[in-house]
Amino acid sequence: MATISNPSLFGTKTRTNTLLVIHLLGETHASEIAPLLGKSLSRVQAAVDSLERAGIVIGTEEGNTRRVQLSPRYPALDELSKLLNKMGMLDTELQQALATLRRRPRRSGKKR
């Protein structure tokens, strides 16, 4: 679990770091973000909900999962992406946490 040290630029540290992880992963869901940030699922979901209400991220339902990504219609998307890229490059702890993330399913029948 990473304790990421970004400032509260977008309201709270949790909200800022949630937005950063969404940007860096491209598309993700709250249950993937929570362990990366070392936060509870409910706190991350609240951050995602507030970012969605602000129009910064959009969510789509995939079965029982709500996947989120930056909104392509956000008016300052290019500027926001540049800022988040810079923040991501400076956060080595987050880079290490993302490097350990497994994003594809295990081969069927493979032992864990």
PDB file of N, CA and C in Angstrom:
ATOM      1  N   MET A   1       0.832  -1.183   0.000  1.00  0.00           N
ATOM      2  CA  MET A   1       0.000   0.000   0.000  1.00  0.00           C
ATOM      3  C   MET A   1       0.877   1.247   0.000  1.00  0.00           C
ATOM      4  N   ALA A   2       0.623   2.108  -0.918  1.00  0.00           N
ATOM      5  CA  ALA A   2       1.428   3.320  -1.030  1.00  0.00           C
ATOM      6  C   ALA A   2       0.781   4.461  -0.273  1.00  0.00           C
ATOM      7  N   THR A   3       1.595   5.247   0.373  1.00  0.00           N
ATOM      8  CA  THR A   3       1.132   6.490   0.969  1.00  0.00           C
ATOM      9  C   THR A   3       1.658   7.590   0.071  1.00  0.00           C
ATOM     10  N   ILE A   4       0.848   8.013  -0.842  1.00  0.00           N
ATOM     11  CA  ILE A   4       1.271   8.945  -1.862  1.00  0.00           C
ATOM     12  C   ILE A   4       1.253  10.361  -1.295  1.00  0.00           C
ATOM     13  N   SER A   5       2.251  11.140  -1.671  1.00  0.00           N
ATOM     14  CA  SER A   5       2.455  12.427  -1.022  1.00  0.00           C
ATOM     15  C   SER A   5       2.095  13.632  -1.888  1.00  0.00           C
ATOM     16  N   ASN A   6       1.083  13.527  -2.722  1.00  0.00           N
ATOM     17  CA  ASN A   6       0.665  14.673  -3.523  1.00  0.00           C
ATOM     18  C   ASN A   6      -0.127  15.638  -2.661  1.00  0.00           C
ATOM     19  N   PRO A   7      -0.048  16.924  -2.984  1.00  0.00           N
ATOM     20  CA  PRO A   7      -0.814  17.909  -2.216  1.00  0.00           C
ATOM     21  C   PRO A   7      -2.312  17.778  -2.476  1.00  0.00           C
ATOM     22  N   SER A   8      -3.076  18.498  -1.709  1.00  0.00           N
ATOM     23  CA  SER A   8      -4.537  18.482  -1.822  1.00  0.00           C
ATOM     24  C   SER A   8      -4.998  19.423  -2.938  1.00  0.00           C
ATOM     25  N   LEU A   9      -4.385  19.349  -4.066  1.00  0.00           N
ATOM     26  CA  LEU A   9      -4.626  20.252  -5.175  1.00  0.00           C
ATOM     27  C   LEU A   9      -6.079  20.239  -5.647  1.00  0.00           C
ATOM     28  N   PHE A  10      -6.713  19.070  -5.610  1.00  0.00           N
ATOM     29  CA  PHE A  10      -8.089  18.934  -6.100  1.00  0.00           C
ATOM     30  C   PHE A  10      -9.063  18.703  -4.948  1.00  0.00           C
ATOM     31  N   GLY A  11      -8.866  19.374  -3.843  1.00  0.00           N
ATOM     32  CA  GLY A  11      -9.780  19.295  -2.704  1.00  0.00           C
ATOM     33  C   GLY A  11      -9.179  18.584  -1.518  1.00  0.00           C
ATOM     34  N   THR A  12      -8.958  17.282  -1.655  1.00  0.00           N
ATOM     35  CA  THR A  12      -8.348  16.486  -0.593  1.00  0.00           C
ATOM     36  C   THR A  12      -7.236  15.642  -1.207  1.00  0.00           C
ATOM     37  N   LYS A  13      -6.360  15.117  -0.358  1.00  0.00           N
ATOM     38  CA  LYS A  13      -5.308  14.232  -0.870  1.00  0.00           C
ATOM     39  C   LYS A  13      -5.909  13.002  -1.538  1.00  0.00           C
ATOM     40  N   THR A  14      -6.956  12.455  -0.923  1.00  0.00           N
ATOM     41  CA  THR A  14      -7.583  11.263  -1.497  1.00  0.00           C
ATOM     42  C   THR A  14      -8.160  11.579  -2.873  1.00  0.00           C
ATOM     43  N   ARG A  15      -8.827  12.699  -2.999  1.00  0.00           N
ATOM     44  CA  ARG A  15      -9.429  13.075  -4.284  1.00  0.00           C
ATOM     45  C   ARG A  15      -8.330  13.335  -5.323  1.00  0.00           C
ATOM     46  N   THR A  16      -7.285  14.044  -4.932  1.00  0.00           N
ATOM     47  CA  THR A  16      -6.176  14.341  -5.837  1.00  0.00           C
ATOM     48  C   THR A  16      -5.498  13.057  -6.297  1.00  0.00           C
ATOM     49  N   ASN A  17      -5.181  12.175  -5.353  1.00  0.00           N
ATOM     50  CA  ASN A  17      -4.499  10.930  -5.699  1.00  0.00           C
ATOM     51  C   ASN A  17      -5.397   9.989  -6.497  1.00  0.00           C
ATOM     52  N   THR A  18      -6.688   9.997  -6.212  1.00  0.00           N
ATOM     53  CA  THR A  18      -7.630   9.186  -6.990  1.00  0.00           C
ATOM     54  C   THR A  18      -7.639   9.654  -8.431  1.00  0.00           C
ATOM     55  N   LEU A  19      -7.706  10.960  -8.646  1.00  0.00           N
ATOM     56  CA  LEU A  19      -7.683  11.515 -10.004  1.00  0.00           C
ATOM     57  C   LEU A  19      -6.384  11.158 -10.706  1.00  0.00           C
ATOM     58  N   LEU A  20      -5.270  11.250  -9.994  1.00  0.00           N
ATOM     59  CA  LEU A  20      -3.977  10.924 -10.572  1.00  0.00           C
ATOM     60  C   LEU A  20      -3.922   9.457 -11.008  1.00  0.00           C
ATOM     61  N   VAL A  21      -4.399   8.560 -10.163  1.00  0.00           N
ATOM     62  CA  VAL A  21      -4.382   7.134 -10.507  1.00  0.00           C
ATOM     63  C   VAL A  21      -5.303   6.862 -11.698  1.00  0.00           C
ATOM     64  N   ILE A  22      -6.473   7.472 -11.723  1.00  0.00           N
ATOM     65  CA  ILE A  22      -7.386   7.298 -12.865  1.00  0.00           C
ATOM     66  C   ILE A  22      -6.677   7.720 -14.150  1.00  0.00           C
ATOM     67  N   HIS A  23      -6.013   8.855 -14.101  1.00  0.00           N
ATOM     68  CA  HIS A  23      -5.299   9.339 -15.294  1.00  0.00           C
ATOM     69  C   HIS A  23      -4.197   8.373 -15.708  1.00  0.00           C
ATOM     70  N   LEU A  24      -3.386   7.940 -14.768  1.00  0.00           N
ATOM     71  CA  LEU A  24      -2.243   7.090 -15.097  1.00  0.00           C
ATOM     72  C   LEU A  24      -2.655   5.710 -15.588  1.00  0.00           C
ATOM     73  N   LEU A  25      -3.767   5.188 -15.082  1.00  0.00           N
ATOM     74  CA  LEU A  25      -4.226   3.869 -15.521  1.00  0.00           C
ATOM     75  C   LEU A  25      -5.109   3.951 -16.764  1.00  0.00           C
ATOM     76  N   GLY A  26      -5.602   5.124 -17.079  1.00  0.00           N
ATOM     77  CA  GLY A  26      -6.451   5.282 -18.259  1.00  0.00           C
ATOM     78  C   GLY A  26      -7.896   4.964 -17.970  1.00  0.00           C
ATOM     79  N   GLU A  27      -8.142   3.810 -17.464  1.00  0.00           N
ATOM     80  CA  GLU A  27      -9.485   3.378 -17.078  1.00  0.00           C
ATOM     81  C   GLU A  27      -9.313   2.422 -15.908  1.00  0.00           C
ATOM     82  N   THR A  28     -10.115   2.589 -14.878  1.00  0.00           N
ATOM     83  CA  THR A  28      -9.948   1.786 -13.675  1.00  0.00           C
ATOM     84  C   THR A  28     -11.250   1.777 -12.886  1.00  0.00           C
ATOM     85  N   HIS A  29     -11.224   1.209 -11.711  1.00  0.00           N
ATOM     86  CA  HIS A  29     -12.393   1.202 -10.831  1.00  0.00           C
ATOM     87  C   HIS A  29     -11.921   1.403  -9.391  1.00  0.00           C
ATOM     88  N   ALA A  30     -12.843   1.802  -8.546  1.00  0.00           N
ATOM     89  CA  ALA A  30     -12.505   2.177  -7.169  1.00  0.00           C
ATOM     90  C   ALA A  30     -11.807   1.050  -6.415  1.00  0.00           C
ATOM     91  N   SER A  31     -12.216  -0.188  -6.634  1.00  0.00           N
ATOM     92  CA  SER A  31     -11.597  -1.290  -5.891  1.00  0.00           C
ATOM     93  C   SER A  31     -10.165  -1.568  -6.352  1.00  0.00           C
ATOM     94  N   GLU A  32      -9.771  -1.045  -7.487  1.00  0.00           N
ATOM     95  CA  GLU A  32      -8.388  -1.156  -7.934  1.00  0.00           C
ATOM     96  C   GLU A  32      -7.559  -0.001  -7.356  1.00  0.00           C
ATOM     97  N   ILE A  33      -8.192   1.152  -7.186  1.00  0.00           N
ATOM     98  CA  ILE A  33      -7.505   2.340  -6.680  1.00  0.00           C
ATOM     99  C   ILE A  33      -7.257   2.262  -5.174  1.00  0.00           C
ATOM    100  N   ALA A  34      -8.242   1.793  -4.423  1.00  0.00           N
ATOM    101  CA  ALA A  34      -8.176   1.813  -2.954  1.00  0.00           C
ATOM    102  C   ALA A  34      -6.900   1.175  -2.393  1.00  0.00           C
ATOM    103  N   PRO A  35      -6.519  -0.041  -2.799  1.00  0.00           N
ATOM    104  CA  PRO A  35      -5.294  -0.617  -2.228  1.00  0.00           C
ATOM    105  C   PRO A  35      -4.026   0.138  -2.651  1.00  0.00           C
ATOM    106  N   LEU A  36      -4.029   0.721  -3.828  1.00  0.00           N
ATOM    107  CA  LEU A  36      -2.872   1.500  -4.271  1.00  0.00           C
ATOM    108  C   LEU A  36      -2.635   2.710  -3.376  1.00  0.00           C
ATOM    109  N   LEU A  37      -3.738   3.319  -2.942  1.00  0.00           N
ATOM    110  CA  LEU A  37      -3.640   4.509  -2.107  1.00  0.00           C
ATOM    111  C   LEU A  37      -3.629   4.193  -0.621  1.00  0.00           C
ATOM    112  N   GLY A  38      -3.930   2.952  -0.263  1.00  0.00           N
ATOM    113  CA  GLY A  38      -4.014   2.592   1.153  1.00  0.00           C
ATOM    114  C   GLY A  38      -5.214   3.227   1.820  1.00  0.00           C
ATOM    115  N   LYS A  39      -6.276   3.428   1.064  1.00  0.00           N
ATOM    116  CA  LYS A  39      -7.511   4.051   1.564  1.00  0.00           C
ATOM    117  C   LYS A  39      -8.650   3.034   1.511  1.00  0.00           C
ATOM    118  N   SER A  40      -9.686   3.314   2.258  1.00  0.00           N
ATOM    119  CA  SER A  40     -10.846   2.425   2.229  1.00  0.00           C
ATOM    120  C   SER A  40     -11.581   2.596   0.905  1.00  0.00           C
ATOM    121  N   LEU A  41     -12.271   1.546   0.517  1.00  0.00           N
ATOM    122  CA  LEU A  41     -13.042   1.579  -0.720  1.00  0.00           C
ATOM    123  C   LEU A  41     -14.085   2.696  -0.678  1.00  0.00           C
ATOM    124  N   SER A  42     -14.724   2.894   0.463  1.00  0.00           N
ATOM    125  CA  SER A  42     -15.761   3.921   0.556  1.00  0.00           C
ATOM    126  C   SER A  42     -15.189   5.327   0.365  1.00  0.00           C
ATOM    127  N   ARG A  43     -13.977   5.581   0.873  1.00  0.00           N
ATOM    128  CA  ARG A  43     -13.350   6.908   0.679  1.00  0.00           C
ATOM    129  C   ARG A  43     -13.001   7.137  -0.781  1.00  0.00           C
ATOM    130  N   VAL A  44     -12.488   6.107  -1.438  1.00  0.00           N
ATOM    131  CA  VAL A  44     -12.140   6.236  -2.855  1.00  0.00           C
ATOM    132  C   VAL A  44     -13.407   6.402  -3.687  1.00  0.00           C
ATOM    133  N   GLN A  45     -14.457   5.639  -3.372  1.00  0.00           N
ATOM    134  CA  GLN A  45     -15.715   5.786  -4.101  1.00  0.00           C
ATOM    135  C   GLN A  45     -16.286   7.185  -3.933  1.00  0.00           C
ATOM    136  N   ALA A  46     -16.175   7.747  -2.742  1.00  0.00           N
ATOM    137  CA  ALA A  46     -16.653   9.116  -2.510  1.00  0.00           C
ATOM    138  C   ALA A  46     -15.848  10.109  -3.348  1.00  0.00           C
ATOM    139  N   ALA A  47     -14.540   9.893  -3.447  1.00  0.00           N
ATOM    140  CA  ALA A  47     -13.698  10.766  -4.271  1.00  0.00           C
ATOM    141  C   ALA A  47     -14.077  10.642  -5.747  1.00  0.00           C
ATOM    142  N   VAL A  48     -14.281   9.419  -6.209  1.00  0.00           N
ATOM    143  CA  VAL A  48     -14.688   9.197  -7.602  1.00  0.00           C
ATOM    144  C   VAL A  48     -16.037   9.865  -7.868  1.00  0.00           C
ATOM    145  N   ASP A  49     -16.973   9.701  -6.948  1.00  0.00           N
ATOM    146  CA  ASP A  49     -18.296  10.321  -7.111  1.00  0.00           C
ATOM    147  C   ASP A  49     -18.189  11.839  -7.220  1.00  0.00           C
ATOM    148  N   SER A  50     -17.365  12.453  -6.382  1.00  0.00           N
ATOM    149  CA  SER A  50     -17.237  13.914  -6.421  1.00  0.00           C
ATOM    150  C   SER A  50     -16.555  14.367  -7.716  1.00  0.00           C
ATOM    151  N   LEU A  51     -15.577  13.608  -8.198  1.00  0.00           N
ATOM    152  CA  LEU A  51     -14.927  13.932  -9.463  1.00  0.00           C
ATOM    153  C   LEU A  51     -15.892  13.775 -10.633  1.00  0.00           C
ATOM    154  N   GLU A  52     -16.778  12.803 -10.520  1.00  0.00           N
ATOM    155  CA  GLU A  52     -17.777  12.593 -11.569  1.00  0.00           C
ATOM    156  C   GLU A  52     -18.814  13.720 -11.562  1.00  0.00           C
ATOM    157  N   ARG A  53     -19.244  14.136 -10.368  1.00  0.00           N
ATOM    158  CA  ARG A  53     -20.186  15.259 -10.275  1.00  0.00           C
ATOM    159  C   ARG A  53     -19.584  16.543 -10.839  1.00  0.00           C
ATOM    160  N   ALA A  54     -18.267  16.700 -10.690  1.00  0.00           N
ATOM    161  CA  ALA A  54     -17.576  17.885 -11.202  1.00  0.00           C
ATOM    162  C   ALA A  54     -17.346  17.807 -12.712  1.00  0.00           C
ATOM    163  N   GLY A  55     -17.624  16.658 -13.303  1.00  0.00           N
ATOM    164  CA  GLY A  55     -17.470  16.500 -14.747  1.00  0.00           C
ATOM    165  C   GLY A  55     -16.056  16.178 -15.190  1.00  0.00           C
ATOM    166  N   ILE A  56     -15.181  15.869 -14.240  1.00  0.00           N
ATOM    167  CA  ILE A  56     -13.778  15.581 -14.571  1.00  0.00           C
ATOM    168  C   ILE A  56     -13.610  14.134 -15.031  1.00  0.00           C
ATOM    169  N   VAL A  57     -14.363  13.225 -14.435  1.00  0.00           N
ATOM    170  CA  VAL A  57     -14.313  11.816 -14.844  1.00  0.00           C
ATOM    171  C   VAL A  57     -15.714  11.359 -15.244  1.00  0.00           C
ATOM    172  N   ILE A  58     -15.750  10.309 -16.039  1.00  0.00           N
ATOM    173  CA  ILE A  58     -17.021   9.680 -16.392  1.00  0.00           C
ATOM    174  C   ILE A  58     -16.930   8.209 -16.024  1.00  0.00           C
ATOM    175  N   GLY A  59     -18.072   7.632 -15.707  1.00  0.00           N
ATOM    176  CA  GLY A  59     -18.113   6.226 -15.339  1.00  0.00           C
ATOM    177  C   GLY A  59     -19.040   5.454 -16.258  1.00  0.00           C
ATOM    178  N   THR A  60     -18.714   4.191 -16.456  1.00  0.00           N
ATOM    179  CA  THR A  60     -19.564   3.287 -17.228  1.00  0.00           C
ATOM    180  C   THR A  60     -19.711   1.992 -16.442  1.00  0.00           C
ATOM    181  N   GLU A  61     -20.897   1.437 -16.499  1.00  0.00           N
ATOM    182  CA  GLU A  61     -21.169   0.177 -15.802  1.00  0.00           C
ATOM    183  C   GLU A  61     -20.670  -0.994 -16.638  1.00  0.00           C
ATOM    184  N   GLU A  62     -19.947  -1.894 -16.006  1.00  0.00           N
ATOM    185  CA  GLU A  62     -19.500  -3.143 -16.610  1.00  0.00           C
ATOM    186  C   GLU A  62     -19.882  -4.255 -15.656  1.00  0.00           C
ATOM    187  N   GLY A  63     -21.054  -4.821 -15.831  1.00  0.00           N
ATOM    188  CA  GLY A  63     -21.545  -5.808 -14.873  1.00  0.00           C
ATOM    189  C   GLY A  63     -21.807  -5.128 -13.552  1.00  0.00           C
ATOM    190  N   ASN A  64     -21.176  -5.625 -12.491  1.00  0.00           N
ATOM    191  CA  ASN A  64     -21.322  -5.021 -11.165  1.00  0.00           C
ATOM    192  C   ASN A  64     -20.257  -3.973 -10.878  1.00  0.00           C
ATOM    193  N   THR A  65     -19.410  -3.693 -11.852  1.00  0.00           N
ATOM    194  CA  THR A  65     -18.288  -2.787 -11.656  1.00  0.00           C
ATOM    195  C   THR A  65     -18.538  -1.480 -12.393  1.00  0.00           C
ATOM    196  N   ARG A  66     -18.164  -0.391 -11.770  1.00  0.00           N
ATOM    197  CA  ARG A  66     -18.242   0.925 -12.408  1.00  0.00           C
ATOM    198  C   ARG A  66     -16.829   1.361 -12.757  1.00  0.00           C
ATOM    199  N   ARG A  67     -16.514   1.352 -14.049  1.00  0.00           N
ATOM    200  CA  ARG A  67     -15.190   1.752 -14.529  1.00  0.00           C
ATOM    201  C   ARG A  67     -15.202   3.249 -14.808  1.00  0.00           C
ATOM    202  N   VAL A  68     -14.117   3.920 -14.430  1.00  0.00           N
ATOM    203  CA  VAL A  68     -14.044   5.371 -14.608  1.00  0.00           C
ATOM    204  C   VAL A  68     -12.805   5.754 -15.410  1.00  0.00           C
ATOM    205  N   GLN A  69     -12.911   6.890 -16.064  1.00  0.00           N
ATOM    206  CA  GLN A  69     -11.800   7.456 -16.828  1.00  0.00           C
ATOM    207  C   GLN A  69     -11.989   8.966 -16.891  1.00  0.00           C
ATOM    208  N   LEU A  70     -10.943   9.680 -17.291  1.00  0.00           N
ATOM    209  CA  LEU A  70     -11.088  11.114 -17.464  1.00  0.00           C
ATOM    210  C   LEU A  70     -12.128  11.370 -18.550  1.00  0.00           C
ATOM    211  N   SER A  71     -12.930  12.387 -18.355  1.00  0.00           N
ATOM    212  CA  SER A  71     -13.960  12.716 -19.330  1.00  0.00           C
ATOM    213  C   SER A  71     -13.339  13.355 -20.565  1.00  0.00           C
ATOM    214  N   PRO A  72     -13.565  12.777 -21.740  1.00  0.00           N
ATOM    215  CA  PRO A  72     -13.022  13.385 -22.955  1.00  0.00           C
ATOM    216  C   PRO A  72     -13.664  14.748 -23.255  1.00  0.00           C
ATOM    217  N   ARG A  73     -14.769  15.056 -22.613  1.00  0.00           N
ATOM    218  CA  ARG A  73     -15.464  16.335 -22.821  1.00  0.00           C
ATOM    219  C   ARG A  73     -15.070  17.405 -21.801  1.00  0.00           C
ATOM    220  N   TYR A  74     -14.179  17.077 -20.887  1.00  0.00           N
ATOM    221  CA  TYR A  74     -13.768  18.058 -19.895  1.00  0.00           C
ATOM    222  C   TYR A  74     -13.045  19.195 -20.617  1.00  0.00           C
ATOM    223  N   PRO A  75     -13.470  20.448 -20.426  1.00  0.00           N
ATOM    224  CA  PRO A  75     -12.935  21.565 -21.209  1.00  0.00           C
ATOM    225  C   PRO A  75     -11.418  21.762 -21.104  1.00  0.00           C
ATOM    226  N   ALA A  76     -10.817  21.454 -19.980  1.00  0.00           N
ATOM    227  CA  ALA A  76      -9.380  21.665 -19.795  1.00  0.00           C
ATOM    228  C   ALA A  76      -8.639  20.325 -19.757  1.00  0.00           C
ATOM    229  N   LEU A  77      -9.107  19.364 -20.527  1.00  0.00           N
ATOM    230  CA  LEU A  77      -8.531  18.015 -20.490  1.00  0.00           C
ATOM    231  C   LEU A  77      -7.042  18.006 -20.834  1.00  0.00           C
ATOM    232  N   ASP A  78      -6.637  18.735 -21.872  1.00  0.00           N
ATOM    233  CA  ASP A  78      -5.221  18.734 -22.258  1.00  0.00           C
ATOM    234  C   ASP A  78      -4.338  19.277 -21.135  1.00  0.00           C
ATOM    235  N   GLU A  79      -4.754  20.388 -20.563  1.00  0.00           N
ATOM    236  CA  GLU A  79      -3.978  21.005 -19.489  1.00  0.00           C
ATOM    237  C   GLU A  79      -3.954  20.111 -18.250  1.00  0.00           C
ATOM    238  N   LEU A  80      -5.112  19.523 -17.933  1.00  0.00           N
ATOM    239  CA  LEU A  80      -5.202  18.621 -16.785  1.00  0.00           C
ATOM    240  C   LEU A  80      -4.296  17.410 -16.984  1.00  0.00           C
ATOM    241  N   SER A  81      -4.317  16.836 -18.172  1.00  0.00           N
ATOM    242  CA  SER A  81      -3.478  15.665 -18.467  1.00  0.00           C
ATOM    243  C   SER A  81      -2.003  15.987 -18.321  1.00  0.00           C
ATOM    244  N   LYS A  82      -1.591  17.162 -18.794  1.00  0.00           N
ATOM    245  CA  LYS A  82      -0.189  17.562 -18.658  1.00  0.00           C
ATOM    246  C   LYS A  82       0.205  17.692 -17.190  1.00  0.00           C
ATOM    247  N   LEU A  83      -0.667  18.314 -16.407  1.00  0.00           N
ATOM    248  CA  LEU A  83      -0.399  18.463 -14.974  1.00  0.00           C
ATOM    249  C   LEU A  83      -0.318  17.104 -14.288  1.00  0.00           C
ATOM    250  N   LEU A  84      -1.263  16.216 -14.583  1.00  0.00           N
ATOM    251  CA  LEU A  84      -1.274  14.891 -13.957  1.00  0.00           C
ATOM    252  C   LEU A  84      -0.071  14.061 -14.397  1.00  0.00           C
ATOM    253  N   ASN A  85       0.353  14.202 -15.649  1.00  0.00           N
ATOM    254  CA  ASN A  85       1.567  13.504 -16.099  1.00  0.00           C
ATOM    255  C   ASN A  85       2.769  13.945 -15.285  1.00  0.00           C
ATOM    256  N   LYS A  86       2.897  15.246 -15.086  1.00  0.00           N
ATOM    257  CA  LYS A  86       4.021  15.789 -14.314  1.00  0.00           C
ATOM    258  C   LYS A  86       3.962  15.294 -12.867  1.00  0.00           C
ATOM    259  N   MET A  87       2.768  15.344 -12.265  1.00  0.00           N
ATOM    260  CA  MET A  87       2.618  14.863 -10.887  1.00  0.00           C
ATOM    261  C   MET A  87       2.973  13.383 -10.783  1.00  0.00           C
ATOM    262  N   GLY A  88       2.573  12.603 -11.777  1.00  0.00           N
ATOM    263  CA  GLY A  88       2.870  11.178 -11.782  1.00  0.00           C
ATOM    264  C   GLY A  88       4.354  10.893 -11.906  1.00  0.00           C
ATOM    265  N   MET A  89       5.048  11.683 -12.728  1.00  0.00           N
ATOM    266  CA  MET A  89       6.496  11.501 -12.897  1.00  0.00           C
ATOM    267  C   MET A  89       7.243  11.813 -11.611  1.00  0.00           C
ATOM    268  N   LEU A  90       6.746  12.772 -10.848  1.00  0.00           N
ATOM    269  CA  LEU A  90       7.429  13.184  -9.629  1.00  0.00           C
ATOM    270  C   LEU A  90       7.148  12.256  -8.442  1.00  0.00           C
ATOM    271  N   ASP A  91       6.123  11.422  -8.558  1.00  0.00           N
ATOM    272  CA  ASP A  91       5.718  10.567  -7.443  1.00  0.00           C
ATOM    273  C   ASP A  91       6.275   9.155  -7.627  1.00  0.00           C
ATOM    274  N   THR A  92       7.512   8.951  -7.170  1.00  0.00           N
ATOM    275  CA  THR A  92       8.165   7.649  -7.354  1.00  0.00           C
ATOM    276  C   THR A  92       7.465   6.540  -6.568  1.00  0.00           C
ATOM    277  N   GLU A  93       6.887   6.898  -5.436  1.00  0.00           N
ATOM    278  CA  GLU A  93       6.176   5.896  -4.633  1.00  0.00           C
ATOM    279  C   GLU A  93       4.964   5.362  -5.397  1.00  0.00           C
ATOM    280  N   LEU A  94       4.242   6.245  -6.062  1.00  0.00           N
ATOM    281  CA  LEU A  94       3.102   5.824  -6.866  1.00  0.00           C
ATOM    282  C   LEU A  94       3.575   4.993  -8.049  1.00  0.00           C
ATOM    283  N   GLN A  95       4.641   5.381  -8.676  1.00  0.00           N
ATOM    284  CA  GLN A  95       5.184   4.612  -9.804  1.00  0.00           C
ATOM    285  C   GLN A  95       5.507   3.179  -9.379  1.00  0.00           C
ATOM    286  N   GLN A  96       6.091   3.023  -8.190  1.00  0.00           N
ATOM    287  CA  GLN A  96       6.403   1.682  -7.683  1.00  0.00           C
ATOM    288  C   GLN A  96       5.132   0.886  -7.416  1.00  0.00           C
ATOM    289  N   ALA A  97       4.123   1.533  -6.840  1.00  0.00           N
ATOM    290  CA  ALA A  97       2.857   0.854  -6.553  1.00  0.00           C
ATOM    291  C   ALA A  97       2.181   0.416  -7.847  1.00  0.00           C
ATOM    292  N   LEU A  98       2.206   1.259  -8.869  1.00  0.00           N
ATOM    293  CA  LEU A  98       1.591   0.917 -10.153  1.00  0.00           C
ATOM    294  C   LEU A  98       2.342  -0.204 -10.857  1.00  0.00           C
ATOM    295  N   ALA A  99       3.647  -0.268 -10.654  1.00  0.00           N
ATOM    296  CA  ALA A  99       4.457  -1.313 -11.289  1.00  0.00           C
ATOM    297  C   ALA A  99       4.090  -2.700 -10.771  1.00  0.00           C
ATOM    298  N   THR A 100       3.576  -2.778  -9.552  1.00  0.00           N
ATOM    299  CA  THR A 100       3.224  -4.077  -8.981  1.00  0.00           C
ATOM    300  C   THR A 100       1.778  -4.474  -9.291  1.00  0.00           C
ATOM    301  N   LEU A 101       1.032  -3.584  -9.906  1.00  0.00           N
ATOM    302  CA  LEU A 101      -0.381  -3.829 -10.181  1.00  0.00           C
ATOM    303  C   LEU A 101      -0.552  -4.830 -11.312  1.00  0.00           C
ATOM    304  N   ARG A 102      -1.347  -5.847 -11.065  1.00  0.00           N
ATOM    305  CA  ARG A 102      -1.655  -6.847 -12.083  1.00  0.00           C
ATOM    306  C   ARG A 102      -2.987  -6.477 -12.702  1.00  0.00           C
ATOM    307  N   ARG A 103      -3.008  -6.203 -14.009  1.00  0.00           N
ATOM    308  CA  ARG A 103      -4.219  -5.704 -14.650  1.00  0.00           C
ATOM    309  C   ARG A 103      -4.871  -6.712 -15.583  1.00  0.00           C
ATOM    310  N   ARG A 104      -4.336  -7.880 -15.706  1.00  0.00           N
ATOM    311  CA  ARG A 104      -4.990  -8.861 -16.570  1.00  0.00           C
ATOM    312  C   ARG A 104      -5.300 -10.110 -15.758  1.00  0.00           C
ATOM    313  N   PRO A 105      -6.318 -10.839 -16.156  1.00  0.00           N
ATOM    314  CA  PRO A 105      -6.686 -12.029 -15.382  1.00  0.00           C
ATOM    315  C   PRO A 105      -5.639 -13.131 -15.504  1.00  0.00           C
ATOM    316  N   ARG A 106      -5.605 -13.984 -14.493  1.00  0.00           N
ATOM    317  CA  ARG A 106      -4.694 -15.130 -14.530  1.00  0.00           C
ATOM    318  C   ARG A 106      -5.191 -16.146 -15.545  1.00  0.00           C
ATOM    319  N   ARG A 107      -4.245 -16.869 -16.098  1.00  0.00           N
ATOM    320  CA  ARG A 107      -4.587 -17.931 -17.035  1.00  0.00           C
ATOM    321  C   ARG A 107      -5.444 -18.951 -16.306  1.00  0.00           C
ATOM    322  N   SER A 108      -6.453 -19.439 -16.948  1.00  0.00           N
ATOM    323  CA  SER A 108      -7.358 -20.394 -16.309  1.00  0.00           C
ATOM    324  C   SER A 108      -6.591 -21.643 -15.877  1.00  0.00           C
ATOM    325  N   GLY A 109      -6.826 -22.075 -14.654  1.00  0.00           N
ATOM    326  CA  GLY A 109      -6.185 -23.252 -14.113  1.00  0.00           C
ATOM    327  C   GLY A 109      -4.832 -22.985 -13.467  1.00  0.00           C
ATOM    328  N   LYS A 110      -4.328 -21.766 -13.581  1.00  0.00           N
ATOM    329  CA  LYS A 110      -3.013 -21.435 -13.004  1.00  0.00           C
ATOM    330  C   LYS A 110      -3.169 -21.209 -11.501  1.00  0.00           C
ATOM    331  N   LYS A 111      -2.237 -21.771 -10.721  1.00  0.00           N
ATOM    332  CA  LYS A 111      -2.265 -21.599  -9.274  1.00  0.00           C
ATOM    333  C   LYS A 111      -1.802 -20.196  -8.920  1.00  0.00           C
ATOM    334  N   ARG A 112      -2.346 -19.668  -7.833  1.00  0.00           N
ATOM    335  CA  ARG A 112      -1.971 -18.328  -7.394  1.00  0.00           C
ATOM    336  C   ARG A 112      -0.704 -18.338  -6.674  1.00  0.00           C
TER     337      ARG A 112
END
